[in-house]
XYZ file of C-alpha atoms in Angstrom:
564
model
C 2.427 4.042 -48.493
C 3.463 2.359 -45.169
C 1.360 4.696 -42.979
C -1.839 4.455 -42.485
C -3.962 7.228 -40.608
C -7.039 7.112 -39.097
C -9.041 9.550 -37.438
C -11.247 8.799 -34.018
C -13.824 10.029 -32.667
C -13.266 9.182 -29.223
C -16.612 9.810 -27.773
C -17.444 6.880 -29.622
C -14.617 4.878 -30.816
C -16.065 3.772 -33.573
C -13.365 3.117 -36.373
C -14.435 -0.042 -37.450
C -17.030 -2.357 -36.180
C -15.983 -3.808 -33.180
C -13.204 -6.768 -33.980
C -13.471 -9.877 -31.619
C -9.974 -10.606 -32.222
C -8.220 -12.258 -29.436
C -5.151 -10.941 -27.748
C -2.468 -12.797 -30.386
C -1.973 -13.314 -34.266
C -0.903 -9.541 -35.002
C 2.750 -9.476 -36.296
C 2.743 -13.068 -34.744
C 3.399 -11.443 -31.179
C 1.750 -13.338 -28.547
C 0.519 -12.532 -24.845
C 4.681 -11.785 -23.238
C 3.967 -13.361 -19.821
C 5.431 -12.266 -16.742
C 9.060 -10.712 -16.288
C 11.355 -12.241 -13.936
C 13.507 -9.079 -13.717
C 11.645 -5.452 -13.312
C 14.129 -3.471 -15.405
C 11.912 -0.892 -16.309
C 8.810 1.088 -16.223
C 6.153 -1.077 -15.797
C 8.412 -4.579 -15.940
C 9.385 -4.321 -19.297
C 9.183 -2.132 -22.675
C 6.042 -3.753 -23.442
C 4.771 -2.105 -20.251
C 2.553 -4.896 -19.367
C 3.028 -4.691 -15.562
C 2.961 -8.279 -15.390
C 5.413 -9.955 -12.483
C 6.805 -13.055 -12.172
C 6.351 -14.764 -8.573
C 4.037 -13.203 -5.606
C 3.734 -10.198 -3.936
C 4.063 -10.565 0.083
C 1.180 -11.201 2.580
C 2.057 -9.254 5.016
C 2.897 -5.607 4.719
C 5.891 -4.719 6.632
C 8.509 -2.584 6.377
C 11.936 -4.215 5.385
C 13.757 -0.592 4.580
C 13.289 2.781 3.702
C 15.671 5.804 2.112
C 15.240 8.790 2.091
C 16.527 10.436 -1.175
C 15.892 14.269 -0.442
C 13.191 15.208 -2.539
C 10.204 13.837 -4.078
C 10.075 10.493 -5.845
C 8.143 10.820 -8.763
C 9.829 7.980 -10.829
C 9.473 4.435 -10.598
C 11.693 1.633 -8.874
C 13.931 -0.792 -11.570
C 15.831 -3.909 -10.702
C 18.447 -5.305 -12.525
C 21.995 -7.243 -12.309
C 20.304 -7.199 -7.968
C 20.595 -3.448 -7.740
C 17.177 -1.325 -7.198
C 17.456 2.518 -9.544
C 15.143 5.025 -8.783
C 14.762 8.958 -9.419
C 14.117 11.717 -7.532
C 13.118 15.525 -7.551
C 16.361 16.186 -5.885
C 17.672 16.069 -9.331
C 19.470 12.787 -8.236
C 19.391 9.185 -9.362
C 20.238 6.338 -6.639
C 21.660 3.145 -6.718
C 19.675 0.896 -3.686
C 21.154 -2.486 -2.062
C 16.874 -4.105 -2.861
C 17.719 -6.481 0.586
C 19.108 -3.555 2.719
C 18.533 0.003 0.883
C 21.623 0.795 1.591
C 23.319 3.593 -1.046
C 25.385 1.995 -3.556
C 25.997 5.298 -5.575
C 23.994 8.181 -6.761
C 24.336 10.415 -9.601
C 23.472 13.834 -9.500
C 22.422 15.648 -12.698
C 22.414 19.663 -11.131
C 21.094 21.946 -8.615
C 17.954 22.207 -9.931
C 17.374 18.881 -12.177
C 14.443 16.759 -11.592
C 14.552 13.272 -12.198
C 10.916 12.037 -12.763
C 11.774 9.263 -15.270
C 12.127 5.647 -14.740
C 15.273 4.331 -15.480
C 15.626 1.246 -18.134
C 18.637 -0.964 -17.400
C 20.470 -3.998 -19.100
C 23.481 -5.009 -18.454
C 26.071 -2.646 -17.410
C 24.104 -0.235 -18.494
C 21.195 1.914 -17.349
C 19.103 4.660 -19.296
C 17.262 8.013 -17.677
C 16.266 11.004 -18.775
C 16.104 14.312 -16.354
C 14.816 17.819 -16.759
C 17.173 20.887 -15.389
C 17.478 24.679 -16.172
C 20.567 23.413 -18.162
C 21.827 20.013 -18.744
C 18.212 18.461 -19.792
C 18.353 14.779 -21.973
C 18.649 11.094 -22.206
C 22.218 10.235 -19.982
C 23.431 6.461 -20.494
C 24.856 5.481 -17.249
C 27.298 2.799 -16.215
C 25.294 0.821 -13.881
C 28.322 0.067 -11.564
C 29.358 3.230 -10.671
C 26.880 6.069 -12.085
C 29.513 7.815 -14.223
C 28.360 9.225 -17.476
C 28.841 7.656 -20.708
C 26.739 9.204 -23.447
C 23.977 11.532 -23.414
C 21.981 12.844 -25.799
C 21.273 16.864 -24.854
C 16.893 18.030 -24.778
C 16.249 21.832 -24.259
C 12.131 21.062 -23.103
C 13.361 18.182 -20.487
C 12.430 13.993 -20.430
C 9.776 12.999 -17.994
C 9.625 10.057 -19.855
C 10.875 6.730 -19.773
C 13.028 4.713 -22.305
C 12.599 1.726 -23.410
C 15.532 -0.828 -24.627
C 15.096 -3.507 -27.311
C 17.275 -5.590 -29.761
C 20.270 -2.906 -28.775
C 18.327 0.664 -29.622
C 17.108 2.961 -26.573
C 14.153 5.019 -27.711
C 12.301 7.675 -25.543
C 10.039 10.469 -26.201
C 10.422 14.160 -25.675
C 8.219 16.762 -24.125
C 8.515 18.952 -27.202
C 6.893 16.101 -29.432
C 10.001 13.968 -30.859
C 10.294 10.667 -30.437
C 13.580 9.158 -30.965
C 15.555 6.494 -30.887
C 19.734 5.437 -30.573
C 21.854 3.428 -30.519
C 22.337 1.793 -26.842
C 26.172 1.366 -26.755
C 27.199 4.747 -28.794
C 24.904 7.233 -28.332
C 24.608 7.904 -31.762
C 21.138 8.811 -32.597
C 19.430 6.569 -35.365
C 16.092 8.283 -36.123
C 13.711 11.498 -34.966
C 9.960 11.424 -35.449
C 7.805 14.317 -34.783
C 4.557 12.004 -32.646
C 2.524 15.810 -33.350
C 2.353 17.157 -29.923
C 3.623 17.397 -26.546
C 4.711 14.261 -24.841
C 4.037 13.119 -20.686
C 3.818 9.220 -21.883
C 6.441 6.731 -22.567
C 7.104 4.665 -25.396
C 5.385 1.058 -25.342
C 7.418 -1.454 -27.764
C 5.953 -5.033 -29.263
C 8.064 -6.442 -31.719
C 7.546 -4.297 -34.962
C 6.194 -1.179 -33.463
C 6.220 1.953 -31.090
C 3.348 3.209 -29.684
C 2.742 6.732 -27.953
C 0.611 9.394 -26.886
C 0.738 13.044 -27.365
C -0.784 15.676 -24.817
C -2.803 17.042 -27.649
C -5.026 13.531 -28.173
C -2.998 11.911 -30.724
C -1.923 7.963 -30.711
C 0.585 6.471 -32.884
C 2.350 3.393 -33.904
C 5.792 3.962 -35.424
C 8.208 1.375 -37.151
C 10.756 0.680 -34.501
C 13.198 0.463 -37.569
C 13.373 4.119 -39.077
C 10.259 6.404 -36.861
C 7.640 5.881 -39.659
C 4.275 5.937 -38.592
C 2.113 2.441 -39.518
C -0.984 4.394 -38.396
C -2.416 6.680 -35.908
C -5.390 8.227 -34.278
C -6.572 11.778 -34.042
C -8.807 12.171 -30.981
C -11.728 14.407 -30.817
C -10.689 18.072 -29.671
C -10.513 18.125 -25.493
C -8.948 14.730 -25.637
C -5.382 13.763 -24.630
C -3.116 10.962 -23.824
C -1.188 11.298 -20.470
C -1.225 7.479 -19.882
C 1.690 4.559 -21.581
C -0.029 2.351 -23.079
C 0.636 -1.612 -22.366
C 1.183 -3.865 -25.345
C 0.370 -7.847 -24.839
C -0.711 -10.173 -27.483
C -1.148 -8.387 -31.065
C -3.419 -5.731 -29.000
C -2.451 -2.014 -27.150
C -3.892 -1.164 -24.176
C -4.582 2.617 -24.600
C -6.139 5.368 -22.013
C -7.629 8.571 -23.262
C -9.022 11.519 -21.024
C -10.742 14.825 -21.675
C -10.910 17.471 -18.708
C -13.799 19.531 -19.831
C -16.023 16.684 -20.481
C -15.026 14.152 -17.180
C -14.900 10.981 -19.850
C -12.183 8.680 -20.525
C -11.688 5.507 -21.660
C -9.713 2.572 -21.618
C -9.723 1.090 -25.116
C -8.137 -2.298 -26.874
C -6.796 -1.640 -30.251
C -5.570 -4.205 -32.576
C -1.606 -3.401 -33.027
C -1.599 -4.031 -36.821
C -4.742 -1.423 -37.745
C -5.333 0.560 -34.961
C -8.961 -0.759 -35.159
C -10.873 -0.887 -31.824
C -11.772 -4.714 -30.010
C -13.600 -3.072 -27.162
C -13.334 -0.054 -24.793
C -14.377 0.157 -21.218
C -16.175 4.175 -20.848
C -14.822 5.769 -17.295
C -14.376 9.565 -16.302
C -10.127 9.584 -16.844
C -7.145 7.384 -17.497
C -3.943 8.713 -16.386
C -1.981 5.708 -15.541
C -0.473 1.790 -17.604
C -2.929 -0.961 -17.088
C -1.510 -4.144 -16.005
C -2.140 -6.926 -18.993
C -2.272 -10.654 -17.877
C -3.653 -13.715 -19.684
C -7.486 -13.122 -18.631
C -7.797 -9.037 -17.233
C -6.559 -6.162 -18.008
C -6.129 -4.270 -14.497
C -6.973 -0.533 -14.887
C -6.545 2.572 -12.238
C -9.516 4.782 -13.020
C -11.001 8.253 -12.786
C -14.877 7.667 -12.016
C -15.482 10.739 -10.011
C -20.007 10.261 -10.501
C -18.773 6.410 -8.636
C -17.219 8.506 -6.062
C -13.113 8.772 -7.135
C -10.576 6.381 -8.528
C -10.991 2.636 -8.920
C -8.730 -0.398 -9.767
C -10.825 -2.701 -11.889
C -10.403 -6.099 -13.518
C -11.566 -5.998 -17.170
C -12.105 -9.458 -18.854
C -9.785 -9.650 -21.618
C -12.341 -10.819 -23.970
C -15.210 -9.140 -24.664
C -17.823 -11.212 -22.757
C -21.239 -10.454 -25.270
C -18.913 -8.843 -28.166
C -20.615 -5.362 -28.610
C -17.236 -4.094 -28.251
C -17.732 -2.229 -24.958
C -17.182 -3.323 -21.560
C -20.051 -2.609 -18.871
C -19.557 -2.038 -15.103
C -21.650 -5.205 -15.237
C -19.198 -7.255 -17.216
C -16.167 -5.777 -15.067
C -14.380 -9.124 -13.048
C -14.255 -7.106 -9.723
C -13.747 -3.155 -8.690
C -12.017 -1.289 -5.600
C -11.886 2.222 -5.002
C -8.399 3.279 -3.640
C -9.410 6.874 -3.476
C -6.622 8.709 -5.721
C -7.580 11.459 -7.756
C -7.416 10.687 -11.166
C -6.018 7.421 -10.829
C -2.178 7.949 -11.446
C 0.080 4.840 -9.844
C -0.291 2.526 -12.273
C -0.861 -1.585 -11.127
C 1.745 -4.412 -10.995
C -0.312 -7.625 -11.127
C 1.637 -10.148 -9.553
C 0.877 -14.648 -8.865
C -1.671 -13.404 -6.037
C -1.798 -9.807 -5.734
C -2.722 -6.563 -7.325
C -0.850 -3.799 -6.074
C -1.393 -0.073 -6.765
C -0.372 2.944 -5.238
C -2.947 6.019 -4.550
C -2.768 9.726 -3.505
C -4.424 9.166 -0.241
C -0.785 8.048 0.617
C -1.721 4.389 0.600
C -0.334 1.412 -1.078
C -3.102 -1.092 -1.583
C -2.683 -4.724 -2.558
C -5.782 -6.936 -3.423
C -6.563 -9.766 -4.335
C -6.023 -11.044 -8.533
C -9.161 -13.065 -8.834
C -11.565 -11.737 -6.663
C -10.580 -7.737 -5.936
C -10.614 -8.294 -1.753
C -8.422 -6.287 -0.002
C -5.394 -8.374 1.759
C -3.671 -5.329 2.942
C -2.969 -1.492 2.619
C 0.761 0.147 3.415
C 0.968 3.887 4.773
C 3.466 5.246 2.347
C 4.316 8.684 3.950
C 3.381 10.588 1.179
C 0.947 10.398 -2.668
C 2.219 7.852 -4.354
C 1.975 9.039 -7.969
C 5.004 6.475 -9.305
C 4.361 2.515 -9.334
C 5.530 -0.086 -7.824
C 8.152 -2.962 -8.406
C 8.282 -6.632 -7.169
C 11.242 -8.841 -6.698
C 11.637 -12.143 -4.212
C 8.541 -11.650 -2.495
C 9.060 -7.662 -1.838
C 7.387 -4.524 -2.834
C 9.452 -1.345 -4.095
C 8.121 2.076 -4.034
C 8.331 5.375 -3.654
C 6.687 8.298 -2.608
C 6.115 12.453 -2.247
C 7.620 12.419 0.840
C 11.044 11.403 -0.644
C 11.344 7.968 0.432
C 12.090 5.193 -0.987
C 10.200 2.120 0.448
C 10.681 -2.152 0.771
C 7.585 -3.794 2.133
C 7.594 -7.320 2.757
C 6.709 -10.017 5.031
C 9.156 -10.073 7.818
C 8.627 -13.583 8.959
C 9.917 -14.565 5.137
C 13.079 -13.093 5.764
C 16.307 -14.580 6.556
C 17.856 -13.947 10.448
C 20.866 -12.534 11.427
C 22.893 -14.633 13.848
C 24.371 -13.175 16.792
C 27.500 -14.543 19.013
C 28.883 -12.911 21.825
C 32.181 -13.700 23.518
C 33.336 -12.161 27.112
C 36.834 -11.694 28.795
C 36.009 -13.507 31.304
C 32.996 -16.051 32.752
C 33.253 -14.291 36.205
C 34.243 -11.043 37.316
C 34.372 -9.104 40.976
C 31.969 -6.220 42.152
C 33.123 -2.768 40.824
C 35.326 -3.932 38.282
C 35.108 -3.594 33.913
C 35.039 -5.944 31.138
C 35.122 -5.962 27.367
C 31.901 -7.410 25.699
C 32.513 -8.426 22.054
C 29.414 -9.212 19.550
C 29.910 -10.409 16.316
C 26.731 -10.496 13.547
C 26.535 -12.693 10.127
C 23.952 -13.831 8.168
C 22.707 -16.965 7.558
C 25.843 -17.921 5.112
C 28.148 -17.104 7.726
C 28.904 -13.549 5.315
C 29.555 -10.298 8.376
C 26.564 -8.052 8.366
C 28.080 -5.195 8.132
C 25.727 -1.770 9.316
C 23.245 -4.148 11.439
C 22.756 -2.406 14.475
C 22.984 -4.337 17.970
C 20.902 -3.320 21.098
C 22.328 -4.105 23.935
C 20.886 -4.957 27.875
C 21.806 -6.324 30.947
C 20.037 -7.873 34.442
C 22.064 -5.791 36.287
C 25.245 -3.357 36.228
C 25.772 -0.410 33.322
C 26.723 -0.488 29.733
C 28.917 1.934 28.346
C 26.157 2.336 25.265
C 23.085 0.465 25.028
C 23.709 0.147 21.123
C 25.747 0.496 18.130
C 26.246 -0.519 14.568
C 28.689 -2.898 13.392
C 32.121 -2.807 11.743
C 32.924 -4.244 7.831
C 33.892 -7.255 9.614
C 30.634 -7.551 11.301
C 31.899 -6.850 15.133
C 31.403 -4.379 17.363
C 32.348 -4.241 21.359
C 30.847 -2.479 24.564
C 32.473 -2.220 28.064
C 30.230 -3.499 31.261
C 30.751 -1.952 35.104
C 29.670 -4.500 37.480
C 27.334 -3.381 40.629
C 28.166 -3.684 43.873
C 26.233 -6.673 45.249
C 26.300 -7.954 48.540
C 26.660 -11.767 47.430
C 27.393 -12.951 44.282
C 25.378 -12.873 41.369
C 24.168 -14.284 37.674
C 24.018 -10.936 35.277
C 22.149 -12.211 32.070
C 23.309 -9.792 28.968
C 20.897 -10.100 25.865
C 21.991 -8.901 22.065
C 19.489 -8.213 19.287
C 20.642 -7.137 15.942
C 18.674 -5.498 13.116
C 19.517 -4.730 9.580
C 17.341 -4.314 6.385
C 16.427 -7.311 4.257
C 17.058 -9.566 7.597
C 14.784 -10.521 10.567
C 16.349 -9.617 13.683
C 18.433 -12.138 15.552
C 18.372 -12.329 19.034
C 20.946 -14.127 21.959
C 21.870 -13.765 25.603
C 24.548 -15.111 27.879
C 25.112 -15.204 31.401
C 27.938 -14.894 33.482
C 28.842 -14.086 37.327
C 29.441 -11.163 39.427
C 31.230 -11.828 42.408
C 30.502 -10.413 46.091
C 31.677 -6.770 46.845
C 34.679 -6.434 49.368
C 35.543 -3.190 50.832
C 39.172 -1.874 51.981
C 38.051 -2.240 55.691
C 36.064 -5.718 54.946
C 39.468 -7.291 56.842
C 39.210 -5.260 60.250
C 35.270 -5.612 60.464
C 35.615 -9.117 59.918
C 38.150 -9.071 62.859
C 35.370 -7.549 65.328
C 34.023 -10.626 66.650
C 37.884 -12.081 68.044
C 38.013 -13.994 70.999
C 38.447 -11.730 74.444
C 39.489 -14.305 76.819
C 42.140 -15.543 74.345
C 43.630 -12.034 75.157
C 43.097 -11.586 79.166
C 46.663 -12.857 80.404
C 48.159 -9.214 78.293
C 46.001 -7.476 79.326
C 46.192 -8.479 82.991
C 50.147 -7.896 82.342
C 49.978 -4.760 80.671
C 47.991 -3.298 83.819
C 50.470 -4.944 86.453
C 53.340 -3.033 84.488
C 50.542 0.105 84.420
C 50.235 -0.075 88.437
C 53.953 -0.518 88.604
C 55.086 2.234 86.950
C 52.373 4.359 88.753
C 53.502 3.244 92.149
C 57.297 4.260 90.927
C 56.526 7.576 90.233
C 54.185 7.828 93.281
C 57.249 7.147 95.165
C 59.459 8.985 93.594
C 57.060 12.098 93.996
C 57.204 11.514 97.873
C 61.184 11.853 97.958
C 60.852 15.355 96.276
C 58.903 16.350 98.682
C 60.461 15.394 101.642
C 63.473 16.583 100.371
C 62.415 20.306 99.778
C 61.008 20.582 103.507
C 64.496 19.826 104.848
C 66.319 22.647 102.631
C 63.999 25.196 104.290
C 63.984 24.065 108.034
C 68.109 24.716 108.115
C 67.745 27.718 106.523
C 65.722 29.562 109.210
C 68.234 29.622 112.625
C 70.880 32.192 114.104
């Protein structure tokens, strides 16, 4: 019989005595590393968490999105495109180095899209819950049209998993199934015995998955059979993915009624325990490196959730890992511990619902810095060139980074002229690129001037990277140096700054020719004027005369006139 089953007694986990079995020899898998390329939930369908390369320093905002509704799912990068779900029943394509929109696809007016997309090649895998419409859709990664899908009546909050050409995913009504990853064409269906909020976690033989009813499986990858499996106590459940690294799975259990939970090491071949670390809850994927397993915990007695650094060896061997034997612990104050960690070169990093992002640090737990994310962050993070991806209940979609890291845009602006006169316009033309000499398209320039008025004081640029403003000139008294300064801005770039000069001439009115006239010389025009009041006099003493003569010549019409 290929199965085995074995039932647990969680409040224990005692199947076996304790195995001090290192984390390699079973089916000859050994630890997987770090992934260069965060293609799916938790790096990889061994959903160790483990990145390649370090997380930033510094904790700045590079870009966000806003994708209308909440982000439950988890950022992916592949083929340099970021995918990510969201409760507005869409998925989104992201630009990771400026978050600009690349496509979306939306899967109906009332779909949710919760799970984390799995991508390889031109290809990329999600499942979404709707009214109608609910299943696993195979996307082309390109464009977001539809290729396959495989139709679910209870909805997939789950995420796939690719390997060796076969998708597989889990169902909320219990099945587990798997298909092939070009056609469609579904290749087996396993009933994992209960409902299903976990996703599957893949080594190279096996499947392993939860059920919300406390059960834990490993199924053959090749045809669905169950190798063995574990029937918790009654209470118990399995809401977490496990991680798989090394020959062991990295499991979490939680009961509700009785505020336990556990984080337990299992060897992948038997099922049989190598230690378990007691704590009050464990909802999220631990992160799996070569020395620690990095869990997010429910301790409410310790006063809420914590991220702690288990050894990955059982320091004394009992089989149970004490607070005492823990590497480091930080509370991040979640409830119930839900983001699960990305371990990274130098950082831990961990979402929580106090709306926080908190990174600290691998070996000793410190805090190096904590990013207001808007919202809970119930999804997890993902890590590419030195930047954070995340996303939170506030519907956006976040890059954090370390802005002095980034490359800066270069800025050149050109003029109509070097010099222009008081009152009058001119063009200003600006033209961004980045540091390849590539046009930024979309970066927005702010623009400012000494003196004078801008016809905008900013606006974003063209395909071709350009974009122009028109500049009045005051009205100065004398002429004048006007220094204009540019600064452009565009996600995934540090801004990039420049400033020119150029000269406004003196202002000249209509009447600036007759005031500068006022000063002439007066003598220079005496002789005229002497003239011009000899001629005055003249023609005065003219009329004078000729004034006289009409008089005299009246009196001697009426003196005749008078006699017998």
């Amino acid at each position: 019989m290929r199965g085995v089953i074995i039932s647990l007694l969680v409040a224990t986990l005692i199947l076996v005595a304790p195995q001090s079995v290192p984390f390699s020899g079973a089916d000859g898998a050994g630890p997987p590393g770090p992934v260069a390329q965060w293609s799916s939930f938790h790096g990889s369908a061994a959903r160790a968490g483990w990145a390649a390369g370090p997380a930033p320093v510094r904790n700045d905002t590079i870009w966000s999105f806003d994708t209308g509704g909440a982000v439950q799912s988890s950022p992916v990068l592949a083929g340099g495109i970021l995918y990510i779900g969201s409760d507005s029943g869409r998925l989104y394509a992201l630009s990771p180095s400026t978050g600009r929109e690349l496509w979306n696809r939306s899967f109906g007016e009332f779909a949710t899209v919760q799970s984390t997309p799995a991508a390889r090649g031109d290809l990329l895998y999600v499942g979404c819950q709707n009214l109608s419409g609910s299943g696993l859709f195979a996307l082309n990664a390109t464009d977001g049209s539809v290729l396959w899908s495989v139709p679910d009546e209870t909805g997939i909050i789950a995420s796939p998993a690719l390997a060796d050409g076969t998708v597989y995913w889990a169902s909320q009504n219990g099945s587990v199934l798997a298909a092939n990853a070009t056609t469609g064409e579904v290749l087996w269906r396993a009933d994992a015995g209960g409902e299903i909020w976990s996703s599957p976690a893949l080594d190279d033989s096996c499947l392993y998955i939860g059920t919300v009813t406390g059960r834990f499986a490993a199924l053959w990858r090749d045809d669905g059979t169950e190798r063995w499996g574990l029937t918790l106590e009654e209470g118990w459940t399995v809401y977490s993915t496990a991680a798989v690294s090394g020959g062991v799975v990295l499991a979490g259990f939680a009961c509700y009624n009785k505020g336990a939970g556990e984080v337990a090491a299992l060897n992948t071949s038997t099922g049989a325990v190598i230690w378990k670390y007691r704590n009050e809850g464990m909802y999220s994927t631990p992160a799996v490196t070569e020395e620690a397993v990095f869990a997010h915990v429910w301790n409410k007695t310790a006063g809420g959730s914590f991220l702690v650094a288990i050894p990955r060896l059982d320091p004394d061997g009992d089989g149970v890992i004490t607070e005492g034997e823990l590497l480091w612990s930080f509370q991040t104050m979640d409830f119930e511990g839900g983001s699960s960690p990305l371990v990274s070169d130098n950082l831990v990093v961990v979402g929580s619902t106090d709306d926080f992002l908190y990174a600290v640090d691998r070996a000793t737990g410190a805090l190096a810095w904590k990013y207001p994310a808007g919202g809970n962050i119930v999804g997890s993070p993902a890590l590419s060139d030195r930047r954070i991806f995340i996303g939170s209940m506030d519907g956006t979609v976040r890059c954090i980074g370390s802005a002095s890291e980034l490359p800066v845009l270069r800025v050149s602006v050109s003029l109509e002229k070097g010099s222009l006169a008081a009152g009058t316009v001119m063009r200003i033309n600006v033209v961004v690129r980045d540091e390849a000499g590539n046009p930024a398209e979309g970066a927005f320039v702010k623009f400012s001037v000494s003196a004078g008025n801008l016809s905008q004081s900013g606006a974003s640029t063209f395909p071709d990277g350009s974009q122009s403003i028109k500049y009045l000139a005051p009205k100065v008294k004398r002429n004048t140096t006007v220094t204009l300064s540019a600064s452009a801005g565009k996600g995934g770039f540090a801004t990039g700054t420049t400033s020119v000069d150029f000269t406004v001439t003196e202002y000249r009115s209509i009447y600036s020719g007759v005031r500068s006239q006022s000063t002439f010389n007066l003598d220079r025009y005496l002789p005229y004027i002497a003239l011009l009041a000899a001629l005055a006099a003249a023609n005065l003493a003219v009329v004078a005369a000729l004034a006289r003569l009409r008089r005299k010549g009246r009196r001697g019409k009426g003196g005749g006139g008078g006699g017998d």
